[in-house]
mmCIF file of C-alpha atoms and ligand atoms in Angstrom:
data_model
loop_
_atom_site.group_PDB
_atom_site.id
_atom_site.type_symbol
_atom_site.label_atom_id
_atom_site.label_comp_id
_atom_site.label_asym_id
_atom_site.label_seq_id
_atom_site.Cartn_x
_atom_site.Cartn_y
_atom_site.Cartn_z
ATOM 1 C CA UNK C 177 40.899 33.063 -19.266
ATOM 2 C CA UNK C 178 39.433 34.044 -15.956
ATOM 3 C CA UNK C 179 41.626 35.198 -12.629
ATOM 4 C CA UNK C 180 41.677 36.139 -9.589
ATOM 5 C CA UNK C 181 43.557 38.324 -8.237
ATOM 6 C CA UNK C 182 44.956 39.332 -4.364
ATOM 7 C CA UNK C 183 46.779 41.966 -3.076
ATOM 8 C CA UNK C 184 48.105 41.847 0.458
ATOM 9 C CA UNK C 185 51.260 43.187 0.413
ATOM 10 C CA UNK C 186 50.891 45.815 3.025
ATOM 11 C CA UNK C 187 47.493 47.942 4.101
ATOM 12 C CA UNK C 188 45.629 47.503 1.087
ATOM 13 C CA UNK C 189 43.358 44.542 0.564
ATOM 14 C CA UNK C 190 42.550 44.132 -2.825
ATOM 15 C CA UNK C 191 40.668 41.580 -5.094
ATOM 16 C CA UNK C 192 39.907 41.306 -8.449
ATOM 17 C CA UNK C 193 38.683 39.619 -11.475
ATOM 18 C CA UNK C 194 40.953 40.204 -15.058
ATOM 19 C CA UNK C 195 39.629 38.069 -18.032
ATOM 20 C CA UNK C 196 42.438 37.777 -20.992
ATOM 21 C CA UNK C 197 39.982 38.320 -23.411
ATOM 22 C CA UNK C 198 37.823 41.164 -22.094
ATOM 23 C CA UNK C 199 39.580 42.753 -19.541
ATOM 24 C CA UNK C 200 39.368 43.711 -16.503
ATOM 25 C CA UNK C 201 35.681 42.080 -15.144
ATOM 26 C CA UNK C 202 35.635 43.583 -11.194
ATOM 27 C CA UNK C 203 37.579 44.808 -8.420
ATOM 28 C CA UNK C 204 37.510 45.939 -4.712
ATOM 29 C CA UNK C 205 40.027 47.870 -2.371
ATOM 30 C CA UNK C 206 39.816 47.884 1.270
ATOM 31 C CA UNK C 207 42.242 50.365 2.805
ATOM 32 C CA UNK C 208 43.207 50.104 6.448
ATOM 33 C CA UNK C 209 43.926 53.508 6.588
ATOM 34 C CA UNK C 210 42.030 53.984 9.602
ATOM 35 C CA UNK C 211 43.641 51.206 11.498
ATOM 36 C CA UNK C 212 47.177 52.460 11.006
ATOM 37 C CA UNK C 213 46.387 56.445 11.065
ATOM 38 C CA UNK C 214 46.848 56.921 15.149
ATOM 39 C CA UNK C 215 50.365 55.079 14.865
ATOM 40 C CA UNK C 216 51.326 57.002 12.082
ATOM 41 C CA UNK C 217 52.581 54.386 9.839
ATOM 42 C CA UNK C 218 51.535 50.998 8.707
ATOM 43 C CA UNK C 219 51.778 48.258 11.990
ATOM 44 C CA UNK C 220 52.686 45.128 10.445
ATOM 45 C CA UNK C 221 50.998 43.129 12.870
ATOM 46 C CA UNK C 222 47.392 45.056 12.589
ATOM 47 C CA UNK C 223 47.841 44.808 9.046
ATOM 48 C CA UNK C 224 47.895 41.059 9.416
ATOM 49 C CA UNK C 225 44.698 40.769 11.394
ATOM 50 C CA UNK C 226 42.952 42.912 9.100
ATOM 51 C CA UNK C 227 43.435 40.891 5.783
ATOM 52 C CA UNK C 228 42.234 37.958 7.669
ATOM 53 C CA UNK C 229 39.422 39.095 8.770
ATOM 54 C CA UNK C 230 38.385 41.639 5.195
ATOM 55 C CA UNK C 231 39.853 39.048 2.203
ATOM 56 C CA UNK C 232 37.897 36.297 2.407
ATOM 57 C CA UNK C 233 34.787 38.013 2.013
ATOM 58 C CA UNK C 234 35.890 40.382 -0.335
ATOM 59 C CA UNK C 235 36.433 37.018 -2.511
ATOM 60 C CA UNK C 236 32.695 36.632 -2.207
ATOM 61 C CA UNK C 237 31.774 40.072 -2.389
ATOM 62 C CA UNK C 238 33.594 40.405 -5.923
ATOM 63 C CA UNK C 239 32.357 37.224 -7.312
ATOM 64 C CA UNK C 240 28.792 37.878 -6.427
ATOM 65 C CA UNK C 241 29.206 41.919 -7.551
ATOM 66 C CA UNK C 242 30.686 40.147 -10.824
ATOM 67 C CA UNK C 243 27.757 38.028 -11.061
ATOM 68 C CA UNK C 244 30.500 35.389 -11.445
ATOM 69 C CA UNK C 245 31.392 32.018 -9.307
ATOM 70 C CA UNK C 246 34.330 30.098 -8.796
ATOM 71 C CA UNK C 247 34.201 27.438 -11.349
ATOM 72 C CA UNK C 248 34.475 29.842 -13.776
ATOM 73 C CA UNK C 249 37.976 31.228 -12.557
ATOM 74 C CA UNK C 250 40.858 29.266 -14.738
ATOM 75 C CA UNK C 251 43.657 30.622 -12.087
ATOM 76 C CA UNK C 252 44.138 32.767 -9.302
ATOM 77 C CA UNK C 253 47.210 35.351 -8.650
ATOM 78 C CA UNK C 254 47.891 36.622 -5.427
ATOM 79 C CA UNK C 255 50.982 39.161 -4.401
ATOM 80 C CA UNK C 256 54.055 36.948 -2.970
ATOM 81 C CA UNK C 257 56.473 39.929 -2.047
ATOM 82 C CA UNK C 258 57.780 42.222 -1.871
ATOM 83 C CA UNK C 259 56.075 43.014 1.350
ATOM 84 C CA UNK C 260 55.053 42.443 5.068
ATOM 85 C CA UNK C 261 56.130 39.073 5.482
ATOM 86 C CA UNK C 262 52.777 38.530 7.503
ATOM 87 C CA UNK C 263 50.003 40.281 5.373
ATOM 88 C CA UNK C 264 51.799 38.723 2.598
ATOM 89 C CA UNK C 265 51.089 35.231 3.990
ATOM 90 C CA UNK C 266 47.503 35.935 4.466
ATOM 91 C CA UNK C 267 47.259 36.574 0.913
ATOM 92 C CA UNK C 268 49.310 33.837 -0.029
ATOM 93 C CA UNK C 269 47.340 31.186 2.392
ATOM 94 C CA UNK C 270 44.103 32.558 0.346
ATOM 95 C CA UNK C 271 45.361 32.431 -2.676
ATOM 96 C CA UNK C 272 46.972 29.086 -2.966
ATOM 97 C CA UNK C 273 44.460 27.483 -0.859
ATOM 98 C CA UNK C 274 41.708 28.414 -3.002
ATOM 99 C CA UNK C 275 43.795 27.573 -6.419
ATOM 100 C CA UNK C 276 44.668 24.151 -4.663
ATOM 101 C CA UNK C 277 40.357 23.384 -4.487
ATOM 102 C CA UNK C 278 39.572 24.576 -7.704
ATOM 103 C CA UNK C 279 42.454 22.429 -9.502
ATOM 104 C CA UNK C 280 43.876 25.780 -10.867
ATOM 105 C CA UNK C 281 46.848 27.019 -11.006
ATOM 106 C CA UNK C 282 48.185 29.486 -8.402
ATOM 107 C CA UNK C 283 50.743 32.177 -10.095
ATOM 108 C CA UNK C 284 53.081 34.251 -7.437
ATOM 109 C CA UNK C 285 52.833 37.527 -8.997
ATOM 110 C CA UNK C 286 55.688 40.388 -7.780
ATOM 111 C CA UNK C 287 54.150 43.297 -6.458
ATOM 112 C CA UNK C 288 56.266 45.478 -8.492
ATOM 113 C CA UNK C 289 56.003 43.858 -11.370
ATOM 114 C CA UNK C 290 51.919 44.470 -11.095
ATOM 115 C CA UNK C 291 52.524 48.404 -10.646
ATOM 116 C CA UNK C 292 54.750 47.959 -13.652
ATOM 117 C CA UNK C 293 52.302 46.125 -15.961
ATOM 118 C CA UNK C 294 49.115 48.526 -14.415
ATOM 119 C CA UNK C 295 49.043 51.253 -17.613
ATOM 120 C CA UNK C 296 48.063 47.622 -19.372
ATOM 121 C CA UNK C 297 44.439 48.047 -17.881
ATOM 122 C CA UNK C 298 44.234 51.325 -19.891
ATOM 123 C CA UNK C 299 43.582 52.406 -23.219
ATOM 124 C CA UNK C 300 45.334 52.345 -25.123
ATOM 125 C CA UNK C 301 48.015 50.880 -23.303
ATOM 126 C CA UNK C 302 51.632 51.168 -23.942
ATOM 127 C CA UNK C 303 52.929 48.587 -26.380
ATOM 128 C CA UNK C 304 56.423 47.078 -25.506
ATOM 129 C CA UNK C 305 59.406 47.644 -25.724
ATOM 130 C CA UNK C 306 59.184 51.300 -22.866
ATOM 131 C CA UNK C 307 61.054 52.763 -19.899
ATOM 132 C CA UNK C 308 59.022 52.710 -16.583
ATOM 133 C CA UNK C 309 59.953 54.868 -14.071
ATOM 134 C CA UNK C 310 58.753 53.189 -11.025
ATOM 135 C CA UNK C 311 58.080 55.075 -7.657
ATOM 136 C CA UNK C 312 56.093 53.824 -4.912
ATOM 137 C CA UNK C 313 56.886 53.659 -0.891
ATOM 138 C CA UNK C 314 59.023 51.044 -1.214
ATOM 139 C CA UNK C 315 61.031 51.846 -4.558
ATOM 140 C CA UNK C 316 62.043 54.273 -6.883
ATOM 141 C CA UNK C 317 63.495 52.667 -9.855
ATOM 142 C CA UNK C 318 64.127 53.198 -13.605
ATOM 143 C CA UNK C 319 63.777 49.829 -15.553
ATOM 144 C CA UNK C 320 63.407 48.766 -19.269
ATOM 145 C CA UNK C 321 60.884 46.978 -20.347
ATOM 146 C CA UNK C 322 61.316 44.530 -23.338
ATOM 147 C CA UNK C 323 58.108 42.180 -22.597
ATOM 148 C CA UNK C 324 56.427 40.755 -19.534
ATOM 149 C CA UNK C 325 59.414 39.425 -17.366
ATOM 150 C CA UNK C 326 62.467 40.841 -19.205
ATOM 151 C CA UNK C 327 63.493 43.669 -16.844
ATOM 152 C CA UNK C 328 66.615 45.900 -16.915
ATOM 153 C CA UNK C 329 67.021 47.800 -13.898
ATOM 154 C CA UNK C 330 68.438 50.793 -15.020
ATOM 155 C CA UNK C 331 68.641 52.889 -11.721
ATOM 156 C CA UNK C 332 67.307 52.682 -8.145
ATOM 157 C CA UNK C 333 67.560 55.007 -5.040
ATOM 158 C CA UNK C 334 70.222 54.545 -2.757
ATOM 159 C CA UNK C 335 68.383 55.702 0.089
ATOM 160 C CA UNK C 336 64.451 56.780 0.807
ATOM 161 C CA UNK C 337 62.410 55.760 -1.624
ATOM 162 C CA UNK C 338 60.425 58.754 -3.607
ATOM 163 C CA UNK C 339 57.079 57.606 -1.728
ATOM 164 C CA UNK C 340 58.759 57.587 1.391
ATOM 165 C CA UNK C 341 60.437 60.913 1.491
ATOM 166 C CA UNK C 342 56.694 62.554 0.668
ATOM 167 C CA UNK C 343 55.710 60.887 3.060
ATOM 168 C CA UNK C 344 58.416 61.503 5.335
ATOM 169 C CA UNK C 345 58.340 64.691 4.447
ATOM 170 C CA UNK C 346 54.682 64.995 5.237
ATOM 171 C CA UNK C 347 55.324 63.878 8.665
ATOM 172 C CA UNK C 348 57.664 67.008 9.436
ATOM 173 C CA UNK C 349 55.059 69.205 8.398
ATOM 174 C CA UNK C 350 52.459 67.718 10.575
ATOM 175 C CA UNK C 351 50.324 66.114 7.889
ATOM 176 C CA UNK C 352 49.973 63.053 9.304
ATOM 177 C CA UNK C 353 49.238 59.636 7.223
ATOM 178 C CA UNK C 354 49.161 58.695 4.747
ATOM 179 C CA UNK C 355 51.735 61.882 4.262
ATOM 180 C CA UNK C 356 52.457 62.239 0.228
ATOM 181 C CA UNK C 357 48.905 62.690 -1.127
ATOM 182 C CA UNK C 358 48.199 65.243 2.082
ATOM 183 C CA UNK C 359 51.749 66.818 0.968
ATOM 184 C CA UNK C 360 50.254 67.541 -3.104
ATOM 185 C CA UNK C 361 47.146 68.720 -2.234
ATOM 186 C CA UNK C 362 48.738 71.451 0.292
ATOM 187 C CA UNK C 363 51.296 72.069 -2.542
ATOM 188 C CA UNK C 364 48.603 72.948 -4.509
ATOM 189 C CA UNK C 365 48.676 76.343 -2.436
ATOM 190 C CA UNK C 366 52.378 77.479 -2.931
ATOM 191 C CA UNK C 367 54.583 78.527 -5.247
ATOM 192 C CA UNK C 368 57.176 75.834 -6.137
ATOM 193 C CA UNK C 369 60.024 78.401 -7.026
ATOM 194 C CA UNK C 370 59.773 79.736 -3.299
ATOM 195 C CA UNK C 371 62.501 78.058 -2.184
ATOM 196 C CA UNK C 372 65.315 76.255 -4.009
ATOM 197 C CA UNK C 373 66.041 72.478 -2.864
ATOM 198 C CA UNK C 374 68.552 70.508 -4.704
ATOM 199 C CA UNK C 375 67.559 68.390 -7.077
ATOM 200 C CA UNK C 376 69.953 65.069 -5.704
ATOM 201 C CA UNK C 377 72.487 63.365 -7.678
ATOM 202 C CA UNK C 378 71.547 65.156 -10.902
ATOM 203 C CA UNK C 379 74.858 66.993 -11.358
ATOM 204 C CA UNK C 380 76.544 63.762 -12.097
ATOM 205 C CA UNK C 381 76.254 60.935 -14.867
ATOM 206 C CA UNK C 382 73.860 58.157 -13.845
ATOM 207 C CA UNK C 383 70.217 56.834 -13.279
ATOM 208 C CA UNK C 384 70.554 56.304 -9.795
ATOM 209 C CA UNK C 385 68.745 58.442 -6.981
ATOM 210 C CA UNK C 386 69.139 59.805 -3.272
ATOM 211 C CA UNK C 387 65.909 61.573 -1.589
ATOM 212 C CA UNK C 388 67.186 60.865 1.974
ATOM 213 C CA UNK C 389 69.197 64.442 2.046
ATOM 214 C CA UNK C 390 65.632 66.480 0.998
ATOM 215 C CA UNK C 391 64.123 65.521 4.041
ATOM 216 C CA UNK C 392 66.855 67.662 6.116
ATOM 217 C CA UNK C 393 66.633 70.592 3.890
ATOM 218 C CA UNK C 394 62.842 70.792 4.303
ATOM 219 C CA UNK C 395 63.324 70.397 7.896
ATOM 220 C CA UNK C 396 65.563 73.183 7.824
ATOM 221 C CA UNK C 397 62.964 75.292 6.062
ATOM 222 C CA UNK C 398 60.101 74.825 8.281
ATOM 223 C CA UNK C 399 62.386 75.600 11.174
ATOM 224 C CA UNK C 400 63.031 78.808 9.201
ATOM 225 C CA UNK C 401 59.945 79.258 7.657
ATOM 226 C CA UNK C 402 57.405 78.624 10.163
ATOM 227 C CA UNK C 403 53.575 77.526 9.783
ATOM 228 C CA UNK C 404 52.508 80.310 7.405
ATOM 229 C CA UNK C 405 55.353 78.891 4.727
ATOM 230 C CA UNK C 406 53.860 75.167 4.624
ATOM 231 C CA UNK C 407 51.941 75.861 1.266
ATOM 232 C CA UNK C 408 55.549 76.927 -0.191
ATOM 233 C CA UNK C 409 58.004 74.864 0.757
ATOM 234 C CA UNK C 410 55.297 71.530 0.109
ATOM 235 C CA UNK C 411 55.148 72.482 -3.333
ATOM 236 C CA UNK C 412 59.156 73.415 -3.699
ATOM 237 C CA UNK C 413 59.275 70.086 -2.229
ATOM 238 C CA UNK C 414 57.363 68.580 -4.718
ATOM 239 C CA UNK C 415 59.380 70.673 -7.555
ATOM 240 C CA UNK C 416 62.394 69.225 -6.316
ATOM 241 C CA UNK C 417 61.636 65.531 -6.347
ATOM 242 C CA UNK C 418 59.533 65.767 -9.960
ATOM 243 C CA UNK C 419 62.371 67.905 -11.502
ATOM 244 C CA UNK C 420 64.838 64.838 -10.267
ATOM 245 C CA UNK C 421 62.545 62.576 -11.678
ATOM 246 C CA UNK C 422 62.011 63.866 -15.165
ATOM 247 C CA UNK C 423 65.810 64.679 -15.545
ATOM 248 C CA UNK C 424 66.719 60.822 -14.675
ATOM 249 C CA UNK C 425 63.453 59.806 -17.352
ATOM 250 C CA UNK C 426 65.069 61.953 -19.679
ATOM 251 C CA UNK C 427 68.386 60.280 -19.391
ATOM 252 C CA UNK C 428 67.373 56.631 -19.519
ATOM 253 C CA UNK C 429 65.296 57.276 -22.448
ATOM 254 C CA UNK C 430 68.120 58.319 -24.442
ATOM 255 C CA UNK C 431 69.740 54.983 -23.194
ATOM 256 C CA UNK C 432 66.650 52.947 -24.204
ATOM 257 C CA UNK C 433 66.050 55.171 -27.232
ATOM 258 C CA UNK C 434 62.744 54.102 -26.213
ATOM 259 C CA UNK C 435 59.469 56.173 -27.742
ATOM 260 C CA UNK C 436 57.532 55.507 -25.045
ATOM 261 C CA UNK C 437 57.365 56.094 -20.984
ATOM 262 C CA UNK C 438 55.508 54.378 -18.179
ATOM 263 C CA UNK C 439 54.952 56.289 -15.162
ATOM 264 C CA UNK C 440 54.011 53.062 -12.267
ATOM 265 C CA UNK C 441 53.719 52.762 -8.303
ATOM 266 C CA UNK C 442 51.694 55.463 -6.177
ATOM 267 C CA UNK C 443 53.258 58.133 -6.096
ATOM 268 C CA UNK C 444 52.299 58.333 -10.088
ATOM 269 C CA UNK C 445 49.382 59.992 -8.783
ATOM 270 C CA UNK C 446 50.986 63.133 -8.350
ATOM 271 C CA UNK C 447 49.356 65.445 -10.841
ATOM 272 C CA UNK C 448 52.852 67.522 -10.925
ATOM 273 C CA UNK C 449 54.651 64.460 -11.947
ATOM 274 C CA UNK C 450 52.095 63.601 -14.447
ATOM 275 C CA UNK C 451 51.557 67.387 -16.457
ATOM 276 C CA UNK C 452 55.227 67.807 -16.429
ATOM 277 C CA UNK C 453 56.179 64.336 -17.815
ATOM 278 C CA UNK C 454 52.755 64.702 -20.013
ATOM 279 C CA UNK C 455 54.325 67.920 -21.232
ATOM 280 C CA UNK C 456 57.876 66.673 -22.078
ATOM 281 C CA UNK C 457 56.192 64.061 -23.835
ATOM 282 C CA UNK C 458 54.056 65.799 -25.974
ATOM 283 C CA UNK C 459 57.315 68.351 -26.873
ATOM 284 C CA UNK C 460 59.729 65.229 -27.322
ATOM 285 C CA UNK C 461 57.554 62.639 -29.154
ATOM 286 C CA UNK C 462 57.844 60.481 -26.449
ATOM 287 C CA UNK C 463 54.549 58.285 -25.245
ATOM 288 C CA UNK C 464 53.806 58.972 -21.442
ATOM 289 C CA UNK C 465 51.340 56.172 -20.428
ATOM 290 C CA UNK C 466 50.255 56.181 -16.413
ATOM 291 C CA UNK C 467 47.366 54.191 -14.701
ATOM 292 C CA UNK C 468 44.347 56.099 -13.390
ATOM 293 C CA UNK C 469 44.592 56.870 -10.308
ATOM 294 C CA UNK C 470 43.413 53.830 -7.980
ATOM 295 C CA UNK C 471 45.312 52.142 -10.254
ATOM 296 C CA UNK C 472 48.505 53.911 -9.072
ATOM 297 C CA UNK C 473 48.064 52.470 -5.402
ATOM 298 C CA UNK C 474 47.944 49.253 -4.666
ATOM 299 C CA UNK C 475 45.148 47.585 -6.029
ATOM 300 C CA UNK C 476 44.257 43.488 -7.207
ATOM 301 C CA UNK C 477 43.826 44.733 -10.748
ATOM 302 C CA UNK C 478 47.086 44.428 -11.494
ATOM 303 C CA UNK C 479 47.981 41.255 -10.021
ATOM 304 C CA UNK C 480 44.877 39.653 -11.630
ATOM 305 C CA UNK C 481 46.535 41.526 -14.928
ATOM 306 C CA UNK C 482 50.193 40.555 -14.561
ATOM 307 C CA UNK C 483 49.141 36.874 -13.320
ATOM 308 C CA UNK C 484 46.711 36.305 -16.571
ATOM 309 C CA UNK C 485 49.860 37.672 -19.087
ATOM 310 C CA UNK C 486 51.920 35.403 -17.349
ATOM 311 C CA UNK C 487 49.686 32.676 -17.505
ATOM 312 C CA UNK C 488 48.744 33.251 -21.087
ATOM 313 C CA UNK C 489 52.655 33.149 -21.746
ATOM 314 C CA UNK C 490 53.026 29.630 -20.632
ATOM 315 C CA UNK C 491 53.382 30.399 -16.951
ATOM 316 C CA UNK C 492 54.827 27.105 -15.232
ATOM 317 C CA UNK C 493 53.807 27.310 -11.869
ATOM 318 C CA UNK C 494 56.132 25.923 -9.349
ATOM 319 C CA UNK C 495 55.573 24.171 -6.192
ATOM 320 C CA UNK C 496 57.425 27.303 -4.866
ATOM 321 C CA UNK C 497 55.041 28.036 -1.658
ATOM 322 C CA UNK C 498 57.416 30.889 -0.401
ATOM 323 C CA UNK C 499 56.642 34.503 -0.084
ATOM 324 C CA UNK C 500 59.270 36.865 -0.285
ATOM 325 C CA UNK C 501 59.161 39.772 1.817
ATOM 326 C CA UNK C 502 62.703 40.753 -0.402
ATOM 327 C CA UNK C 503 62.399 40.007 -3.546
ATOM 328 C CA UNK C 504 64.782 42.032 -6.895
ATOM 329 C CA UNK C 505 62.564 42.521 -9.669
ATOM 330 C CA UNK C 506 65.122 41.440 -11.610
ATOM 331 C CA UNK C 507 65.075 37.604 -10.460
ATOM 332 C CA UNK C 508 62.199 37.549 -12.792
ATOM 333 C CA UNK C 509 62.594 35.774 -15.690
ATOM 334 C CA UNK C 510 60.023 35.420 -18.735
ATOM 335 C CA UNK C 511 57.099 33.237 -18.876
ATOM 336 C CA UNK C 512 57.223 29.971 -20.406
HETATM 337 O O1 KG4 Q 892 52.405 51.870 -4.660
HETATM 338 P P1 KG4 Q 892 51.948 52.257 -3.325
HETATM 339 O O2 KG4 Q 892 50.452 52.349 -3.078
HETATM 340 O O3 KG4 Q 892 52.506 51.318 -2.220
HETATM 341 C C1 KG4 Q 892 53.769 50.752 -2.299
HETATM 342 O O4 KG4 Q 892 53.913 49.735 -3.025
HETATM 343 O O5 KG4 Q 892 54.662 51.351 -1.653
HETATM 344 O O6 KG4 Q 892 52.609 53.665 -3.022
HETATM 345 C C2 KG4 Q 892 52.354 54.387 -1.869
HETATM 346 C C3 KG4 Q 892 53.173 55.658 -1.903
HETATM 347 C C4 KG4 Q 892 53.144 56.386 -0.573
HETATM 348 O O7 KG4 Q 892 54.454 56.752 -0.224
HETATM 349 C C5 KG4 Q 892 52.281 57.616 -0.876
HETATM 350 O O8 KG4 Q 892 52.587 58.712 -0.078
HETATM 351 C C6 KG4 Q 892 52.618 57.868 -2.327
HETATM 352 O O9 KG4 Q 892 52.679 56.574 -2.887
HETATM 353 N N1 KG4 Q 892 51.591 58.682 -3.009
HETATM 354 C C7 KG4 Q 892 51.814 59.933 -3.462
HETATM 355 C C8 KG4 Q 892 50.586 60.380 -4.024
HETATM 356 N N2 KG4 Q 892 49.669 59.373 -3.865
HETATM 357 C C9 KG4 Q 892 50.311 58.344 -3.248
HETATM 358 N N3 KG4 Q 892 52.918 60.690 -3.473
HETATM 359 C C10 KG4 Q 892 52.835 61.903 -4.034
HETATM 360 N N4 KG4 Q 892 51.707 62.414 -4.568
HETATM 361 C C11 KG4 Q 892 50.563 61.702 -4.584
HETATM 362 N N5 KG4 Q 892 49.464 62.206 -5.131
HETATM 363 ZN ZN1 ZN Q 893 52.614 49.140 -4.189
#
């Protein structure tokens, strides 16, 4: 089984082919990085524009890289939320349009539930049941995974999402955008025990999370600290926030009393993140899958991924047209 996959969701456009049998075939990212860098954040109405005028040929571009053509594809997923409500639509238009020609079916694939699934393009990939911690711009959230579409949200942040306050962060310390990847490589520099943030809503029972409050004490330590401490409090930043992380990981694994963990979303890209949660791993028995890296961000492999296992599964495809902009990951149900 052959499908297409598009990702539209916010400044990434993103195509690409997954076969059921062999894999993933092809793929392409476009990111509009450049179009949203002087506003310092994503505009959604640029963002728009842009997936008009890059994913149709990227469509082409893919299928002729893939030496591959339409009539072979056998469905075609695109992203239908969470997201801009406008870039999503692009995608969606696309998608559906093209399914509708070809006499395919068209699969609304959640954009969360295509970071979740993305270890899946590796091997060896994790084997179900496992606890994903999932931790993007949009979301931080701890879920169990039985199978493809049975997800137990097991914690979420109350606040900033993980991606966000990097990136949020980033932007107090001048680093411009996109902030979080800028923020690890400078933290790369300092010494993470330099200065002591808190480590938010660990001291109590729970898997939920806060990252708003870390955001004021870094301010607070720049104001202190001045230019020549960037280096040191990025990476006490980054301490903070992957300490938080593995001590929540730690805690819904011995709810799960699952042996393995999936690390999903962007900000899985953090090396930090990764040794330290490769480390406890390795010490605890515990399985730590994570995607490689452009696999992280957004990217159409995934959707093409999650939209072929749900297809596979018996996938009935409803006249459902909508795109959801909000859309729980746990209004999914399973396949079939
Ligand atoms: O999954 P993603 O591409 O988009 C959303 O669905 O939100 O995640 C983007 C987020 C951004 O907040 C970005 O700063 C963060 O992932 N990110 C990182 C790293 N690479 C991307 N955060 C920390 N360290 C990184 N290396
Ligand atoms: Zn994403």
């Amino acid at each position: 089984m052959l499908v297409l996959g598009i990702e539209s969701s916010c400044d990434e456009t993103a195509v690409a082919l997954y076969c059921g049998e062999r894999g993933l075939v092809h793929h392409l990212i476009y990111s509009q990085t450049e179009v949203h860098q002087q506003y310092g954040g994503v505009v959604p109405e640029l963002a728009s524009r842009d997936h008009v005028r890059k994913l149709a040929p990227m469509v082409e571009q893919l299928l002729a890289e893939a030496n591959s053509n339409m009539a072979q594809i056998d469905g075609v997923a695109y992203t239908a939320g969470p997201g801009l409500a406008g870039a999503l639509m692009i995608g969606a238009a696309l998608g559906r349009a093209l399914a509708w020609s070809l006499g395919k079916p068209a699969v609304a694939v959640h954009h969360m539930e295509g970071h979740l699934l993305a270890p899946l393009l590796e091997t060896p990939a994790p084997t179900f049941p496992f606890t994903a911690l999932l931790v993007s711009g949009g979301h931080t959230m701890l879920v169990a995974v039985e199978a493809v579409g049975d997800y137990q949200l097991l914690g979420e942040s109350l606040d900033d999402a993980v991606g966000e306050a990097f990136d949020k962060t980033a932007k107090l310390m001048g680093l411009g955008y996109p902030g979080g990847p800028a923020l690890a490589k400078l933290a790369e520099q300092g010494d993470p025990q330099a200065y002591r943030f808190s480590r938010p809503m660990t001291d109590r029972p729970g898997l939920d999370f806060s990252f708003s409050g870390l955001k004021t004490q870094v301010a607070n330590a720049i104001r202190a600290g001045g230019q020549s401490e960037m280096a040191n409090i990025a990476a006490s930043f980054e301490q903070a926030a992957v300490d938080t992380l593995m001590i929540k990981c730690r805690r819904a694994l011995a709810l799960t009393k699952h042996a393995t963990l999936v690390l999903a979303g962007g900000v899985s890209a953090n090396r930090q993140l990764r040794r330290v949660m490769g480390e406890w791993g390795q010490a605890n028995n515990v399985a730590v899958h994570y995607p490689r890296g452009e696999f992280c961000t957004d990217n159409a492999a995934m959707i093409a991924l999650a939209g072929c296992l749900r297809l596979q599964a018996g996938e009935v495809v409803s006249s459902n047209w909508r795109v959801q902009p909000r859309w729980p990951l746990t209004d999914l149900t399973k396949p079939g």
